Protein backbone atom coordinates (compact mmCIF):
# COMPACT_ATOMS: atom_id res chain seq x y z
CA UNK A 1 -8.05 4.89 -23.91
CA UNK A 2 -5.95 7.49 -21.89
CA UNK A 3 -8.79 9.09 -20.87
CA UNK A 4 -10.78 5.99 -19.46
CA UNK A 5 -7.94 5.27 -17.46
CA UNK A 6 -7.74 8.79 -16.23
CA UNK A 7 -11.12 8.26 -14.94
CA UNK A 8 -10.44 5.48 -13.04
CA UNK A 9 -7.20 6.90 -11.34
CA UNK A 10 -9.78 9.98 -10.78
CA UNK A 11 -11.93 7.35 -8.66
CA UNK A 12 -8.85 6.00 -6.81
CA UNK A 13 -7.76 9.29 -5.63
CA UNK A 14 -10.73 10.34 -4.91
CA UNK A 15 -11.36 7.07 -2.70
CA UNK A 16 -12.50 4.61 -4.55
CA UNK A 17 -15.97 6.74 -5.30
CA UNK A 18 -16.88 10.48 -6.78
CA UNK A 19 -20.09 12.51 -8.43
CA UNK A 20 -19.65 12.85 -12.00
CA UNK A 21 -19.18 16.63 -11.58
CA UNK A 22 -16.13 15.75 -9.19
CA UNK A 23 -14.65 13.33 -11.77
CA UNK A 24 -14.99 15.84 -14.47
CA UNK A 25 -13.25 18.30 -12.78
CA UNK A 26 -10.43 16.11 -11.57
CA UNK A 27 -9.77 14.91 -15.17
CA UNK A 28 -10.14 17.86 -16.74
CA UNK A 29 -13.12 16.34 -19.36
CA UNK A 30 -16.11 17.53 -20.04
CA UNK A 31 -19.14 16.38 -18.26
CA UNK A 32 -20.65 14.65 -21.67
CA UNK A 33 -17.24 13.10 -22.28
CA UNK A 34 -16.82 11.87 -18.74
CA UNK A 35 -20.37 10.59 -18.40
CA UNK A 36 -19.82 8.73 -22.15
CA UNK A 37 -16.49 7.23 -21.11
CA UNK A 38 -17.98 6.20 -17.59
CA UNK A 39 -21.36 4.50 -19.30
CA UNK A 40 -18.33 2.24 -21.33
CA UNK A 41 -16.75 1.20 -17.79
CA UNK A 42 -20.34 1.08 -16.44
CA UNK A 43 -21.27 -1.86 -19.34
CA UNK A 44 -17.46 -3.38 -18.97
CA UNK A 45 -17.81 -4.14 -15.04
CA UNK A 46 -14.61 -1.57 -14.41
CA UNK A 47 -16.78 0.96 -12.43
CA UNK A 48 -20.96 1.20 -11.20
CA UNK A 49 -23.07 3.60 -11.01
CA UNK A 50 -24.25 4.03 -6.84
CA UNK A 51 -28.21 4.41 -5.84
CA UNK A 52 -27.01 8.14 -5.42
CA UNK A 53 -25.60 8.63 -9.11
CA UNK A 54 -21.87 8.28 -7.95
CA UNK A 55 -20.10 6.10 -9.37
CA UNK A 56 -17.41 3.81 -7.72
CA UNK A 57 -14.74 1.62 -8.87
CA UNK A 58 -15.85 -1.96 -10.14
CA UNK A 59 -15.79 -5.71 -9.70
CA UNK A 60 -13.78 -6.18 -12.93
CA UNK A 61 -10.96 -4.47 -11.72
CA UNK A 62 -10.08 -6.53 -8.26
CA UNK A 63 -9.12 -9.69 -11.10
CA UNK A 64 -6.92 -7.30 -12.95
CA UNK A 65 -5.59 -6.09 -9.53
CA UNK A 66 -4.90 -9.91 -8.42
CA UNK A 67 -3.36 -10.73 -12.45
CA UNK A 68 -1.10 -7.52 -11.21
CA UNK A 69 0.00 -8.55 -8.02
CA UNK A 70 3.95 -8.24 -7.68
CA UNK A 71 5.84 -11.65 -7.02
CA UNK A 72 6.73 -10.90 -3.31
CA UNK A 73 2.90 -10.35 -2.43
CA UNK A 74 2.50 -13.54 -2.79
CA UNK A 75 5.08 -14.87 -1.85
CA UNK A 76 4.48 -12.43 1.63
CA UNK A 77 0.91 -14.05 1.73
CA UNK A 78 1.73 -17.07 4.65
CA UNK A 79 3.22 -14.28 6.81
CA UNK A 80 0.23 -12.14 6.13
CA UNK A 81 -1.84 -15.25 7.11
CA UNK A 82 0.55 -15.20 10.38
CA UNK A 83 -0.26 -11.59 11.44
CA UNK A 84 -4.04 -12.70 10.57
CA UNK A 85 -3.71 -15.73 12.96
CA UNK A 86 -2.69 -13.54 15.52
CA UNK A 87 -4.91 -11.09 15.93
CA UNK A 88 -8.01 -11.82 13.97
CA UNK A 89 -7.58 -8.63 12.20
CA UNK A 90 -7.07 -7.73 8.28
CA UNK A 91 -3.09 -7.80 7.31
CA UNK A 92 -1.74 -6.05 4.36
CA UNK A 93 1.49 -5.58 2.39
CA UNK A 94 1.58 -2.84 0.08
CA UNK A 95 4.29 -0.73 -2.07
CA UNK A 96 4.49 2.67 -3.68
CA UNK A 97 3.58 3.05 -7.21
CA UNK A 98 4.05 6.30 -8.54
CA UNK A 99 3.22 8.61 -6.13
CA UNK A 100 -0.12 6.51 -4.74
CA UNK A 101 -0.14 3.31 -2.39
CA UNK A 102 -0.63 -0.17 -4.31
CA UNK A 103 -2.24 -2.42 -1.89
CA UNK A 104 -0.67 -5.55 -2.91
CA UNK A 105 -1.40 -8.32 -0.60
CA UNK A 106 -3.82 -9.15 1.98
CA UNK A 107 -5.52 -11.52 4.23
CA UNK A 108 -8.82 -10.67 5.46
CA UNK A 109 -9.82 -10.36 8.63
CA UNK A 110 -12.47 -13.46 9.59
CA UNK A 111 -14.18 -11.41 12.06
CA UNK A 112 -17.89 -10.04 11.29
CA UNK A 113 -16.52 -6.00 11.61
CA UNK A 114 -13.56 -5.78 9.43
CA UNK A 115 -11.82 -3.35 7.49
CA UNK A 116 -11.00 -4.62 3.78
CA UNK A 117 -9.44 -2.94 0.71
CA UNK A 118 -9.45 -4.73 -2.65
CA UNK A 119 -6.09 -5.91 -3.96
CA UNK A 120 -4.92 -3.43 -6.59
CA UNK A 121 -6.37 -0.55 -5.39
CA UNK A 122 -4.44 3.16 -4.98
CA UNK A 123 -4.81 5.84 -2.57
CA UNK A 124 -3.45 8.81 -1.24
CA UNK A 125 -0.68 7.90 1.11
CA UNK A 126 -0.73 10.64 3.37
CA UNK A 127 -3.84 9.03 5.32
CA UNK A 128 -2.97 5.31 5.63
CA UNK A 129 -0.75 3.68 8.01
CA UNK A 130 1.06 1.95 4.92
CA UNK A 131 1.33 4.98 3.12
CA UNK A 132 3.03 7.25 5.97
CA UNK A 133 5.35 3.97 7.30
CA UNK A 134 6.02 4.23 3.49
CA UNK A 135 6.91 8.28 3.46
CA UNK A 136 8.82 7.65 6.65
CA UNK A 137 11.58 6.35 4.98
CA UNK A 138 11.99 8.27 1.89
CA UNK A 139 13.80 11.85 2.45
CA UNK A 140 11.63 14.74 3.38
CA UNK A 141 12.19 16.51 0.32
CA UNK A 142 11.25 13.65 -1.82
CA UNK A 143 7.96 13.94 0.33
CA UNK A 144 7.62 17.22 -0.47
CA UNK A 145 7.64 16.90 -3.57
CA UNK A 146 5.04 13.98 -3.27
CA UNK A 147 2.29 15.43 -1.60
CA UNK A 148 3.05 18.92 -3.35
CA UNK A 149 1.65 16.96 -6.94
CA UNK A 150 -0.98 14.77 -4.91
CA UNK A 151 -2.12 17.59 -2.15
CA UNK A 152 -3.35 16.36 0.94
CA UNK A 153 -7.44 16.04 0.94
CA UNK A 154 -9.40 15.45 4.20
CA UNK A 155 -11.08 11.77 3.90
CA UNK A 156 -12.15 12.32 7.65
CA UNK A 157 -11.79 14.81 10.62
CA UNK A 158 -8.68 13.18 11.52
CA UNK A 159 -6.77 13.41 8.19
CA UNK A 160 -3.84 15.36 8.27
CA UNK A 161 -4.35 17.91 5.63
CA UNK A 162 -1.22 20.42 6.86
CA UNK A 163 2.07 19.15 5.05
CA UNK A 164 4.20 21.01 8.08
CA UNK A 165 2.34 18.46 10.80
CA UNK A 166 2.31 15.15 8.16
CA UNK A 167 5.83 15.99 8.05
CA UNK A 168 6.04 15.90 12.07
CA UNK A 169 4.12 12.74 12.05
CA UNK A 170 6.24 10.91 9.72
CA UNK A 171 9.41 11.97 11.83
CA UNK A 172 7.65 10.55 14.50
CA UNK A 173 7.19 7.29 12.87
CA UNK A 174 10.63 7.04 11.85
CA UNK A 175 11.73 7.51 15.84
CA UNK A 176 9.37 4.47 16.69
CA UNK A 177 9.27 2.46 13.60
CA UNK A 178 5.83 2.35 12.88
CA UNK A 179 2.78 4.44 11.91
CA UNK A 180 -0.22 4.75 12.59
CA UNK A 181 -3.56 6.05 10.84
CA UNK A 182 -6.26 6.49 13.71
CA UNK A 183 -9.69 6.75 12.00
CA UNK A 184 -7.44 9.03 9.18
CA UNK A 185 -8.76 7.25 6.18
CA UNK A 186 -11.82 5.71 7.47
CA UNK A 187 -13.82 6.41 10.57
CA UNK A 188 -13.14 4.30 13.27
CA UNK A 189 -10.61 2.34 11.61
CA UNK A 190 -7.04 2.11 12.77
CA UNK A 191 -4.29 0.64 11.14
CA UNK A 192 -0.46 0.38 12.58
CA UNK A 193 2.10 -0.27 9.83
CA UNK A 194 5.77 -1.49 9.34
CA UNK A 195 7.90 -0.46 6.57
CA UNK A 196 9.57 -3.41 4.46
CA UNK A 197 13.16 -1.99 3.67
CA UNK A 198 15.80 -3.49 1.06
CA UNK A 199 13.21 -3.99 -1.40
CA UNK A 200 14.19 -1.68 -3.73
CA UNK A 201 11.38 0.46 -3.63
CA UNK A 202 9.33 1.83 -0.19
CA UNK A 203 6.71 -1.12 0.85
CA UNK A 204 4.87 -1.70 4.09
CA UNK A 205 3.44 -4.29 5.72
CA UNK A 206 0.26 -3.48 8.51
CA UNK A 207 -2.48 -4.69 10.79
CA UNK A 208 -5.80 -2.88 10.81
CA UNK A 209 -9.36 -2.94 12.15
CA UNK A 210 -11.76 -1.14 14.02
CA UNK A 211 -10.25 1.06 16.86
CA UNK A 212 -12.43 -0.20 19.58
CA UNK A 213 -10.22 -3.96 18.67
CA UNK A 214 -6.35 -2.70 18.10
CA UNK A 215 -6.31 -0.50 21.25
CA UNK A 216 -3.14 1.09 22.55
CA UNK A 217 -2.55 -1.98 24.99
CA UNK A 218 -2.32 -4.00 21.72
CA UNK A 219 0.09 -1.29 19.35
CA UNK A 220 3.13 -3.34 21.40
CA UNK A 221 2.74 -6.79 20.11
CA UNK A 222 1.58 -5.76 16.95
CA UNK A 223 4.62 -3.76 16.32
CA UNK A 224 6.89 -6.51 17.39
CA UNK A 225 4.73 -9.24 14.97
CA UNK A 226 5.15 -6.37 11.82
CA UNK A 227 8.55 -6.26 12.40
CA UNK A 228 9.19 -9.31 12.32
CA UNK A 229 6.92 -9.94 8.88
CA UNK A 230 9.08 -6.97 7.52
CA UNK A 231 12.04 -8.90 7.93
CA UNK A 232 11.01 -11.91 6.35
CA UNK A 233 9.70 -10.64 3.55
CA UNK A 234 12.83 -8.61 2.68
CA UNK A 235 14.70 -11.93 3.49
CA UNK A 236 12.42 -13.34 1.03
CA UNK A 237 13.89 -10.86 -1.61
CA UNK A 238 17.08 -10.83 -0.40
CA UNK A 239 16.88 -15.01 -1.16
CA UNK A 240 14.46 -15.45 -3.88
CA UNK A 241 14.08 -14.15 -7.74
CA UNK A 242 10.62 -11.81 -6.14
CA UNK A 243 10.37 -8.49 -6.72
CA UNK A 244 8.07 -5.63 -5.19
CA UNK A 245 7.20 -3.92 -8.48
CA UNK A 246 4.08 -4.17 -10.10
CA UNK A 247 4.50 -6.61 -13.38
């Protein structure tokens, strides 16, 4: 069983999809083992198998992710539905789980181009605006010590893959109180994030879409609208018996 779930936290670091070979490697399994183990989470619905012979996470695991969800997500869910109002654009709370980025919550954006990320998945946090409004707040040697077990692999051309400039970034965010991933995770995507503090545990709440839609003219008012979410929601645990941590 250890080793099925190392596969699939193999294809959440990796991005949600990976070759075989890569999947292998990053578990440490043989190819014959891996490609066994994978047929089992083929069959079960927790990963597919791409037209290409990748394989990608699965259907099966966005109900697990949802059975998962912490209290406070949904609890955070109306204000998420705010920030959605607003600007017609995906909103998202997420925490830190170990040393990866749980999304947690989200409300979809409603427009046709959208960016969307299934509840319970993990990734890196050094490319998402969640993950680096996250770092932001934790001390830099505790980051350190973060990205020095998780490395920092290039998703895009815009990735930050030196930890001396991530580290510059993230004092920048900490001087404006946001961050910002510009097409770091995804081409053409941009996402502006908020960190949620007095919850115990680092936790962000963000906006993101296409870049063309949350332009710098926009960053402004979509600040203002995350930090006021932020607040609520750690009024929310301030008030209420929710937590941020994953059942």
């Amino acid at each position: 069983m250890a080793r099925a779930f190392s596969l699939l936290e193999a294809l959440s670091a990796s991005g949600g999809e990976a070759s075989l070979a890569s999947i292998a490697a990053r578990t440490g399994l043989a190819v014959p083992t891996a490609h066994r183990l994978l047929g089992t989470l083929n069959h079960l619905g927790y990963v597919r198998q791409l037209e290409d012979r990748r394989y990608a996470l699965g259907a099966s695991l966005i109900s697990l992710g949802q059975h998962a969800v912490p209290p406070l997500a949904d609890a955070a869910l109306p204000l998420l539905r705010r920030l959605e109002d607003t600007f017609r654009e995906t909103a998202n709370f997420a925490v830190l789980d170990g040393d990866l980025v749980l999304y947690a919550g989200q409300v979809a954006s409603r427009q046709r181009m959208r960016m969307f990320t299934e509840i319970g998945r993990r990734v890196l946090p050094h490319s998402t605006g969640v993950g680096k409004a996250m770092l932001s707040t934790m001390p830099e040697r505790q980051v350190r010590g973060l990205i020095g077990r998780t490395g920092l692999p290039r998703f895009t051309p815009q990735t930050i893959t030196d930890e001396e400039a991530l580290i510059v970034d993230l004092r920048r965010a900490r001087r404006r109180g946001f961050a910002a991933d510009d097409s770091e995770q995804e081409v053409g995507v941009r996402c502006i994030a908020v960190p949620v503090r007095g919850l115990g545990q680092p936790a962000a709440v963000s906006v993101s879409g296409p870049s063309a839609r949350i332009t710098d003219a926009r960053v402004v008012e979509v600040v203002e609208a995350l930090r006021d979410a932020a607040a609520e929601i750690a009024h929310l645990a301030a008030e209420g018996n929710v937590t941020a941590s994953p059942r």
